[in-house]
XYZ file of C-alpha atoms in Angstrom:
653
model
C 36.665 -22.126 -3.743
C 33.014 -22.699 -5.653
C 31.477 -23.827 -2.591
C 32.477 -20.100 -0.401
C 32.113 -18.355 -3.975
C 28.692 -19.469 -3.871
C 28.194 -18.804 0.090
C 29.511 -14.999 -0.446
C 26.800 -15.116 -3.341
C 24.243 -15.589 -1.108
C 26.172 -13.930 1.734
C 25.556 -10.283 -0.767
C 21.482 -10.586 -1.243
C 20.632 -11.203 2.640
C 22.726 -8.375 3.226
C 21.910 -5.791 0.994
C 18.024 -7.477 1.022
C 18.209 -7.111 5.173
C 19.432 -3.194 4.494
C 17.661 -1.832 1.982
C 15.050 -1.963 4.842
C 17.340 -0.986 7.491
C 17.316 1.874 5.569
C 13.784 2.998 4.277
C 12.831 2.664 7.841
C 10.553 -0.569 6.766
C 10.175 -2.862 10.096
C 13.853 -5.202 10.004
C 14.217 -8.100 8.326
C 16.979 -9.955 11.061
C 18.024 -8.309 14.029
C 21.792 -6.282 14.097
C 23.346 -8.981 15.712
C 22.263 -11.492 12.712
C 23.528 -8.838 10.964
C 26.600 -8.194 12.032
C 27.560 -11.883 12.764
C 26.918 -12.031 8.148
C 28.792 -9.823 7.374
C 31.793 -11.308 9.645
C 31.273 -13.870 8.205
C 31.975 -12.358 4.278
C 33.655 -10.008 4.959
C 35.918 -13.451 6.391
C 35.201 -15.599 2.796
C 36.083 -11.750 0.830
C 39.857 -12.037 2.791
C 40.063 -16.106 2.381
C 39.430 -15.824 -1.888
C 41.236 -12.160 -2.868
C 37.387 -12.035 -4.068
C 34.996 -9.046 -3.616
C 31.196 -9.411 -5.341
C 30.578 -5.962 -7.400
C 27.419 -5.532 -5.240
C 28.786 -6.551 -1.685
C 28.042 -4.319 1.298
C 31.749 -3.878 2.026
C 32.277 -2.372 -1.064
C 28.976 0.087 -0.608
C 27.833 2.414 0.827
C 24.589 2.989 0.941
C 20.853 2.689 -0.462
C 19.027 4.635 -2.791
C 16.179 6.621 -0.537
C 12.604 5.573 -2.108
C 11.220 8.997 -1.073
C 9.731 11.079 -3.491
C 11.712 13.765 -0.743
C 14.374 16.520 -3.067
C 17.669 15.503 -3.561
C 20.251 16.956 -3.272
C 23.827 15.875 -3.183
C 26.721 16.751 -0.224
C 28.915 18.697 0.222
C 32.198 16.261 1.232
C 30.510 12.102 1.520
C 29.282 11.135 4.632
C 30.871 7.422 4.983
C 29.839 4.504 7.440
C 32.376 3.758 10.250
C 35.128 0.515 10.175
C 34.463 -1.730 12.715
C 34.791 -3.165 15.575
C 33.963 -6.191 18.881
C 36.669 -6.139 20.522
C 37.774 -3.866 23.223
C 41.859 -4.650 22.608
C 40.882 -3.769 18.642
C 40.150 -0.202 20.145
C 42.975 0.322 22.527
C 46.085 -1.282 19.029
C 43.689 1.449 16.876
C 44.027 4.611 19.876
C 47.468 3.869 20.220
C 49.618 6.525 22.364
C 46.995 9.374 20.785
C 43.853 11.014 22.624
C 40.682 10.327 21.969
C 36.526 10.602 22.370
C 34.678 7.868 23.032
C 31.193 8.303 22.570
C 27.680 6.976 21.972
C 26.883 5.311 18.129
C 23.380 6.417 18.425
C 21.072 4.210 16.364
C 18.055 6.521 14.526
C 19.356 8.358 11.935
C 21.854 9.973 10.403
C 21.511 14.458 9.722
C 23.260 17.056 8.304
C 22.417 20.830 9.765
C 23.089 23.843 7.378
C 23.107 27.367 9.049
C 24.001 29.971 7.106
C 24.232 33.317 8.845
C 22.397 31.858 12.652
C 19.226 30.571 10.568
C 18.470 27.321 9.445
C 18.243 26.503 5.786
C 19.055 23.002 4.690
C 18.761 19.582 6.054
C 19.753 16.089 4.354
C 19.357 13.032 5.687
C 23.051 11.080 5.072
C 21.443 8.925 1.557
C 23.401 7.002 0.182
C 26.355 9.280 1.236
C 26.939 10.838 -2.165
C 23.315 11.700 -2.141
C 20.596 12.931 0.925
C 16.790 13.970 1.153
C 16.444 17.138 1.234
C 14.525 17.458 4.476
C 14.055 21.085 5.305
C 10.707 21.648 6.614
C 10.620 18.656 8.934
C 13.979 18.710 10.592
C 12.583 22.523 11.516
C 9.936 20.658 13.717
C 12.871 18.520 15.978
C 12.114 19.016 19.442
C 16.002 19.797 20.440
C 17.890 22.367 17.962
C 17.517 26.209 17.825
C 16.335 27.806 14.304
C 18.807 31.214 15.089
C 23.038 30.573 16.862
C 24.633 33.000 17.434
C 27.198 32.130 14.733
C 26.969 34.791 11.867
C 29.390 32.867 9.427
C 27.603 29.294 7.666
C 28.755 25.412 9.789
C 27.784 22.677 7.987
C 27.086 19.853 10.943
C 26.645 16.254 10.928
C 24.509 13.882 13.874
C 22.210 11.773 14.216
C 17.869 12.431 14.397
C 16.929 10.063 16.767
C 13.541 9.070 19.085
C 14.180 8.895 22.132
C 12.945 5.171 24.108
C 10.555 6.960 26.620
C 8.340 9.125 23.465
C 8.667 6.019 21.188
C 6.167 3.419 24.334
C 4.130 6.846 24.734
C 3.415 7.089 21.157
C 3.370 3.387 20.903
C 0.228 3.503 23.440
C -1.489 6.826 21.640
C -1.422 5.272 18.179
C -1.674 1.379 16.609
C -0.706 1.926 13.501
C 2.474 2.884 14.883
C 2.368 -0.157 17.403
C 2.378 -2.421 14.672
C 4.367 -0.862 11.738
C 7.427 0.093 13.518
C 9.131 -1.794 15.511
C 12.011 -0.198 17.284
C 12.492 3.433 18.091
C 15.223 3.870 14.891
C 12.070 2.690 12.881
C 10.565 4.570 14.233
C 12.988 8.626 13.436
C 13.702 6.795 9.674
C 9.371 6.907 9.290
C 9.319 9.778 10.340
C 12.051 12.412 9.000
C 11.144 11.603 5.822
C 7.681 12.590 6.090
C 6.253 14.132 3.129
C 3.991 15.869 6.149
C 5.967 17.295 8.813
C 2.510 17.604 10.757
C 3.154 14.323 11.115
C 7.464 14.433 11.994
C 5.890 17.111 14.752
C 3.758 15.581 17.061
C 6.926 12.260 16.195
C 9.239 14.058 19.448
C 12.648 13.752 17.072
C 15.407 14.799 18.616
C 18.900 15.122 17.691
C 22.262 15.797 18.560
C 25.713 16.639 16.886
C 28.620 14.458 15.676
C 31.014 16.987 14.537
C 31.114 19.841 12.141
C 31.778 19.040 8.435
C 32.734 22.653 7.480
C 32.690 26.387 8.283
C 33.910 29.271 7.984
C 34.847 30.212 11.405
C 37.942 31.894 11.413
C 39.274 30.300 14.534
C 40.115 26.371 13.521
C 39.597 24.269 16.302
C 43.065 22.010 17.162
C 40.965 19.771 19.640
C 37.338 17.572 18.776
C 36.355 17.959 22.133
C 36.762 21.572 21.800
C 34.862 21.567 19.038
C 31.943 19.779 20.832
C 32.351 22.549 23.418
C 31.506 25.257 21.117
C 28.841 23.417 19.744
C 27.012 22.913 23.511
C 28.102 26.603 24.210
C 26.242 27.525 20.417
C 22.100 25.071 21.655
C 23.090 22.089 20.476
C 22.899 19.002 21.888
C 26.202 17.118 21.493
C 26.114 12.951 21.715
C 27.150 12.159 24.469
C 31.130 11.296 24.723
C 34.302 10.532 27.471
C 37.879 11.422 26.920
C 40.134 8.458 27.051
C 43.423 7.434 26.540
C 44.735 3.431 25.302
C 45.170 3.160 29.711
C 41.474 4.529 30.477
C 39.479 3.283 26.706
C 38.639 0.094 28.473
C 37.228 1.701 32.020
C 34.799 4.108 29.350
C 33.507 1.772 27.321
C 31.868 -0.170 30.802
C 30.712 3.084 32.562
C 29.283 3.085 29.081
C 28.017 -0.652 28.420
C 26.539 0.559 32.452
C 25.133 3.547 31.416
C 23.877 2.986 28.300
C 20.800 -0.049 30.196
C 19.818 3.478 31.976
C 20.026 5.680 28.815
C 16.387 7.031 27.436
C 18.908 7.630 23.761
C 18.668 4.501 21.238
C 22.378 3.598 20.812
C 23.774 0.282 19.009
C 27.862 0.555 20.169
C 29.915 3.251 20.611
C 32.164 5.343 18.129
C 35.564 5.695 19.028
C 37.362 8.978 17.588
C 41.079 11.417 17.578
C 40.938 13.943 19.508
C 43.898 16.004 17.801
C 41.807 17.990 14.580
C 44.709 18.460 12.289
C 45.777 14.639 12.829
C 42.504 13.615 11.734
C 42.627 15.945 8.659
C 45.413 13.942 7.605
C 44.224 10.652 7.932
C 42.240 10.099 5.064
C 40.159 7.824 3.992
C 39.061 4.460 2.913
C 36.381 4.350 -0.585
C 34.096 3.030 1.826
C 35.333 4.664 5.462
C 37.750 7.626 7.076
C 40.442 6.403 9.025
C 39.767 9.743 11.890
C 37.352 6.635 13.504
C 36.273 3.326 14.512
C 32.606 1.887 15.482
C 32.901 -0.273 18.537
C 29.784 -2.995 18.542
C 28.519 -4.282 21.215
C 28.669 -7.782 22.454
C 25.503 -9.458 23.170
C 24.720 -11.033 25.834
C 23.704 -14.298 25.238
C 21.719 -17.188 27.589
C 20.567 -20.711 26.727
C 16.829 -20.852 28.443
C 13.236 -23.229 28.153
C 10.401 -22.235 26.527
C 7.367 -23.265 28.470
C 4.331 -21.034 26.487
C 3.402 -19.446 23.431
C 1.824 -16.110 24.168
C -1.497 -14.842 21.625
C -1.312 -11.552 22.042
C -3.716 -9.854 20.392
C -3.901 -5.868 19.218
C -6.343 -3.477 18.318
C -5.565 -4.072 14.969
C -6.750 -7.347 14.793
C -3.349 -8.876 14.369
C -2.723 -12.002 17.533
C 0.859 -12.174 17.403
C 2.940 -14.387 18.867
C 4.798 -14.073 22.402
C 7.439 -16.720 23.650
C 7.291 -16.870 27.313
C 10.334 -18.885 28.758
C 12.419 -19.196 32.010
C 13.176 -16.116 33.813
C 17.814 -15.646 32.958
C 19.694 -13.025 33.796
C 20.741 -10.649 30.443
C 22.334 -7.301 30.736
C 21.540 -6.422 34.095
C 17.698 -7.907 34.353
C 16.014 -10.966 34.835
C 13.670 -11.480 31.532
C 10.918 -14.095 30.329
C 9.898 -13.176 27.387
C 9.972 -11.963 24.721
C 8.771 -11.111 21.171
C 8.159 -13.528 18.088
C 6.307 -11.198 16.021
C 3.983 -13.459 13.185
C 3.325 -16.850 12.244
C 6.248 -17.237 9.734
C 9.065 -16.309 12.206
C 7.507 -18.363 14.674
C 7.460 -21.132 11.604
C 10.809 -20.301 11.095
C 12.785 -20.875 13.932
C 10.896 -24.063 14.286
C 9.330 -23.053 17.810
C 8.086 -25.930 20.652
C 7.306 -26.205 24.034
C 10.232 -27.909 26.074
C 12.904 -26.344 23.715
C 16.332 -24.869 24.733
C 16.406 -21.385 22.577
C 19.131 -19.153 23.290
C 17.867 -15.178 23.454
C 19.873 -11.945 24.004
C 18.715 -8.398 24.513
C 19.305 -6.195 20.832
C 20.874 -3.114 22.095
C 20.909 -4.292 24.545
C 17.531 -3.495 25.146
C 14.968 -6.285 23.719
C 14.461 -9.437 24.580
C 14.485 -11.780 21.294
C 15.211 -15.063 20.535
C 18.398 -15.967 19.342
C 18.403 -19.370 17.618
C 16.552 -22.933 18.381
C 18.841 -25.084 19.176
C 16.278 -28.299 19.445
C 13.286 -28.006 17.042
C 10.986 -29.419 18.519
C 8.652 -27.386 15.486
C 5.062 -28.159 18.088
C 3.309 -23.839 18.915
C 0.175 -24.586 17.064
C -1.791 -22.079 16.045
C -5.030 -21.317 18.104
C -8.412 -21.825 16.328
C -9.228 -19.411 17.875
C -9.286 -15.578 17.948
C -7.853 -14.660 22.355
C -10.032 -11.920 22.544
C -14.029 -12.635 21.448
C -13.655 -16.056 20.700
C -14.484 -15.957 17.516
C -12.584 -17.963 14.989
C -8.875 -16.845 13.540
C -7.579 -16.896 9.358
C -3.841 -17.403 8.406
C -3.350 -14.627 6.249
C -0.375 -12.919 4.496
C 0.569 -9.908 4.643
C 3.826 -7.719 3.713
C 5.457 -11.077 2.732
C 4.588 -12.733 6.433
C 1.618 -15.051 7.105
C 0.132 -13.262 10.268
C -2.723 -14.636 12.494
C -5.976 -12.372 13.152
C -9.756 -11.661 13.921
C -12.050 -11.607 11.059
C -14.743 -11.396 13.527
C -15.720 -7.318 12.971
C -17.014 -7.257 16.600
C -14.419 -8.149 17.621
C -12.878 -5.004 21.285
C -9.828 -5.089 19.061
C -11.294 -4.121 16.003
C -13.609 -1.848 18.491
C -11.188 0.224 19.776
C -9.741 0.762 16.056
C -13.063 1.928 14.589
C -13.518 4.318 17.493
C -10.349 5.686 16.714
C -10.675 5.664 13.140
C -14.071 8.012 13.376
C -12.356 10.505 15.290
C -9.633 10.825 13.250
C -8.764 13.298 11.818
C -10.080 13.561 8.399
C -13.178 11.596 9.400
C -14.960 13.683 12.792
C -11.682 15.205 13.864
C -11.693 14.986 17.831
C -9.490 15.934 19.374
C -7.992 15.092 22.982
C -9.371 11.190 22.701
C -6.183 8.445 21.983
C -6.828 5.282 21.553
C -5.555 5.582 25.546
C -8.598 7.309 25.883
C -10.784 4.996 23.793
C -10.036 2.294 25.339
C -10.806 3.081 28.897
C -14.786 4.722 27.538
C -14.577 0.998 26.196
C -14.088 -0.652 29.168
C -16.370 1.385 31.746
C -18.979 0.333 28.843
C -20.051 3.997 28.137
C -19.229 3.064 24.244
C -20.675 0.437 21.923
C -21.378 1.777 19.237
C -19.871 5.404 17.958
C -23.205 7.325 18.757
C -21.929 6.940 21.941
C -19.627 8.908 21.802
C -22.456 11.387 21.638
C -24.090 10.498 24.213
C -20.550 11.200 27.050
C -22.020 14.265 28.421
C -24.550 11.260 30.718
C -21.286 10.263 32.526
C -20.344 13.691 33.583
C -19.484 12.650 37.225
C -17.878 9.143 36.046
C -15.312 10.886 33.586
C -14.465 13.885 36.072
C -13.560 10.568 38.532
C -11.204 8.530 36.040
C -7.553 9.017 36.630
C -5.449 11.929 35.130
C -9.288 13.017 34.112
C -10.947 15.916 35.287
C -12.984 18.886 35.238
C -10.458 20.761 32.154
C -10.135 17.287 30.602
C -13.803 16.808 29.987
C -14.744 20.440 28.999
C -12.001 20.239 26.303
C -13.619 17.116 24.447
C -17.455 18.069 25.266
C -16.088 21.609 22.699
C -14.395 18.778 20.432
C -17.608 16.627 19.906
C -19.886 19.944 19.900
C -17.095 21.226 16.803
C -17.264 17.734 15.251
C -21.278 18.839 14.468
C -20.456 20.423 12.209
C -19.019 18.273 8.932
C -17.985 18.137 5.833
C -20.458 15.251 4.260
C -17.335 12.929 2.788
C -15.761 13.648 5.704
C -19.212 10.981 7.802
C -18.714 8.641 4.522
C -15.343 8.545 5.596
C -15.270 8.086 8.795
C -17.446 5.336 8.188
C -14.203 2.780 8.196
C -15.836 1.422 4.858
C -13.787 -1.394 3.364
C -12.247 0.767 0.431
C -13.482 3.761 0.623
C -10.838 7.019 1.482
C -11.408 9.702 1.830
C -10.758 10.164 -1.326
C -13.268 8.042 -2.284
C -15.626 9.561 -0.695
C -15.362 13.269 -2.619
C -16.037 11.562 -6.282
C -19.035 9.441 -4.034
C -20.940 12.623 -3.004
C -19.432 15.079 -5.794
C -22.009 12.919 -8.164
C -24.197 11.663 -5.050
C -24.617 14.601 -2.634
C -28.044 12.536 -0.759
C -28.561 12.896 2.886
C -26.330 10.262 4.853
C -29.410 7.827 5.661
C -29.946 7.416 1.501
C -26.819 6.337 0.665
C -28.123 2.738 1.851
C -31.069 2.769 -0.887
C -26.900 3.295 -3.710
C -26.999 0.587 -5.607
C -22.790 -0.637 -7.227
C -24.570 -0.331 -10.798
C -24.462 3.796 -10.085
C -21.281 3.853 -7.710
C -19.638 1.815 -10.945
C -20.672 5.120 -13.418
C -19.101 7.338 -10.991
C -15.184 8.113 -12.492
C -12.785 6.191 -10.379
C -15.480 3.747 -8.392
C -14.515 -0.115 -9.636
C -16.879 -2.343 -9.280
C -14.441 -3.841 -6.039
C -14.875 -0.752 -3.789
C -19.660 -0.584 -5.172
C -19.607 -4.290 -3.777
C -17.804 -2.719 -0.420
C -20.317 -0.167 -0.137
C -23.367 -1.227 -0.581
C -22.737 -4.252 2.075
C -22.044 -1.921 4.312
C -25.185 -0.049 4.100
C -27.358 -3.562 3.674
C -26.856 -4.312 6.994
C -29.514 -3.314 9.667
C -27.520 -2.668 11.873
C -25.162 -0.330 9.595
C -28.378 1.610 9.134
C -29.101 1.584 12.316
C -26.075 3.754 13.378
C -26.519 5.513 10.337
C -30.307 6.781 12.158
C -28.513 8.271 15.071
C -25.371 9.585 13.636
C -27.301 11.868 11.182
C -29.856 13.267 14.359
C -26.293 14.477 15.783
C -24.730 16.171 13.247
C -25.039 19.546 11.312
C -24.520 18.132 8.296
C -22.528 20.136 5.044
C -23.754 18.897 2.170
C -22.090 20.189 -1.105
C -23.361 22.229 -4.122
C -24.667 19.865 -7.131
C -21.740 21.865 -9.821
C -22.357 21.700 -13.249
C -19.324 19.539 -14.777
C -18.906 23.398 -17.534
C -18.035 25.253 -13.988
C -16.236 22.768 -12.582
C -12.521 24.401 -14.299
C -10.432 20.782 -13.535
C -13.597 18.931 -14.219
C -11.904 15.211 -16.168
C -8.353 16.388 -15.134
C -6.076 14.204 -13.472
C -2.961 15.309 -11.867
C -0.368 13.846 -9.709
C 1.538 16.211 -6.712
C 4.973 14.802 -5.535
C 8.181 17.347 -3.470
C 7.769 19.871 -1.432
C 4.289 21.786 -0.942
C 4.626 25.656 -0.149
C 1.569 27.757 -0.411
C -0.910 24.939 1.136
C -0.617 23.346 4.238
C 0.067 19.417 2.701
C -1.000 17.238 0.258
C -3.948 15.895 1.250
C -5.324 20.077 1.171
C -4.272 20.483 -2.697
C -5.552 17.294 -3.115
C -8.901 18.019 -1.522
C -9.183 21.887 -3.875
C -7.677 19.717 -7.131
C -11.850 17.043 -6.395
C -13.046 20.165 -5.247
C -12.536 21.565 -9.477
C -14.157 18.645 -10.686
C -10.373 17.068 -10.939
C -8.939 13.870 -10.002
C -5.174 13.206 -7.871
C -3.350 10.145 -8.423
C -0.327 8.214 -6.833
C 1.870 7.856 -9.794
C 2.230 8.975 -12.822
C 0.977 7.539 -16.429
C -0.655 7.611 -19.555
C -3.719 8.733 -18.519
C -2.146 11.822 -16.171
C -2.878 15.480 -17.101
C -0.260 16.736 -14.953
C 2.283 16.409 -12.303
C 2.627 19.169 -9.349
C 6.557 19.770 -8.141
C 7.695 23.020 -7.579
C 11.303 21.310 -8.323
C 10.648 21.179 -12.733
C 14.216 20.607 -12.626
C 14.168 17.516 -10.416
C 15.693 13.985 -11.423
C 12.620 12.213 -9.436
C 10.979 9.420 -11.465
C 8.548 10.859 -11.326
C 9.670 13.971 -13.135
C 11.855 12.090 -15.453
C 7.698 10.085 -15.971
C 6.138 13.022 -16.603
C 8.973 13.817 -19.772
C 8.800 10.080 -21.786
C 5.081 10.626 -21.476
C 5.050 14.613 -23.087
C 2.799 15.545 -19.858
C 3.327 18.666 -18.135
C 5.344 19.043 -15.171
C 3.623 22.813 -13.374
C 3.799 24.429 -9.908
C 1.892 24.991 -6.660
C 1.530 28.237 -8.281
C 0.492 27.393 -11.852
C -2.434 24.968 -10.214
C -3.883 27.729 -8.102
C -4.069 30.227 -11.379
C -5.462 27.123 -12.406
C -7.740 26.658 -9.637
C -8.498 30.689 -9.448
C -7.087 30.680 -5.898
């Protein structure tokens, strides 16, 4: 008994940690297959012992979020579903009644509220009782109507997701997405909960409706199928479903299984619900699950194979990731021969060795993964040279994992990253230069350093001849490059990619030293440390950058191309926010985004910090009554909480 209880405690800790990072949109620490296996083990132990730990995931619906988005209670609990992996259990569950079988979509549950035909509120599921308010973000979803042909009140629940095709396209455009988000579900969670809905809009989030939560529609539906068809008639995309009976259920599951391999919608199983609305309503719920629906999780198909090689793939951010190459095997109807191992920590945990017998599967029937290593030869060497540039590699601790990196600043992979940073919105803001396009230009030897961007017009014929890059694309790019030449000094300084120097830090420096760009090579660490907000580490990084002749030459060339806008040196007495530190939280309505608000404060001599402390002078939050951690901290410390309107008055705007 003691051993079983100890194992239960261990499983509760492991599963809660896995669920926490999953619901917060971070990198998953285990696959769905592994999670379900451990969850089932815990359930069996609880049944055997009659003991359930208070923190057990079998008893808790979800986790509190860590986002700064406003929070609000749901009108009814948003419960998770009981689950099975056996078709026979589904058949027994449906009995003699009719049901609807649909995809269990793998995204983020969202609840939408429409009043008088207009979308007025969107909440995430959150912990099931309280969700995050994401109304502005939801309005950017690709396929939801902003207005519907229904003048009453309507609350619906559905799934926000990013389709596989969009995920692959976004991965090709942005290195940050490629490195941080390993699958569409993670990217969707991070996108839906952004504080800046402009980012959400770029991520192409879709929404599929599951059901009506509440409505004042005078005519009620007797069948769930009619309810979904009505929602479809209002312009919503509903989750793909099939009407089933006990006799047709197994065939429908097989149909969905085949279709999933070709579907563009991420899913991790199916959901079976009763079609009879009145019957469903009368079933009620348990503490955690509704009784009118059950989830069916895919049985992942496993195959044993032999590991032949570990291929080390260098990314654009300097990470060098291991990829397992193994004898081809058939999985879910396709042949696979490679799977990402993600990082050195996972490589070591699996104790991989050439010739090992490994068990592989497709996560969600799509992404090849290693499930276990059955022989554990543990003989895979970590490369000492970068596969791209041949320079020495380094092992680095990053977010709790060991990763392999290439420290060479001139490595091709890092060169792409530097170009991408230079052309980004907060730097030189050159539209039309995705990382894929930059790669093409680098491969054609058109770009060696950032100043070559301003000489691209010399290669007009070569550019127009590129596949997918014609006369119009060339003209648009030339116009964007020309527009970028007129740029504030702080943005140029930030664009240089000096380690640790963000846009806010660059603004602090240029406000104190509004020098010509080439004169910054004479700025000393002592002068920089004298600037409020600049520490020794940042000062040394800045000085080290300008100490390199290669960088100084690049800055001299760059200055010749640009029309740099220099800030006026102000008397501190003329800066109304001089010496004041602000923290910004919650949604903004008067500014386009948080960065714009931050820039205005800094222009008037103020500083913006990320967290509330005794050194904070004001917390900016339109929701003064919010129970957020920042509001609580500000009240504890006696720090004034002001709205945007009050901030604008202080800014005299």
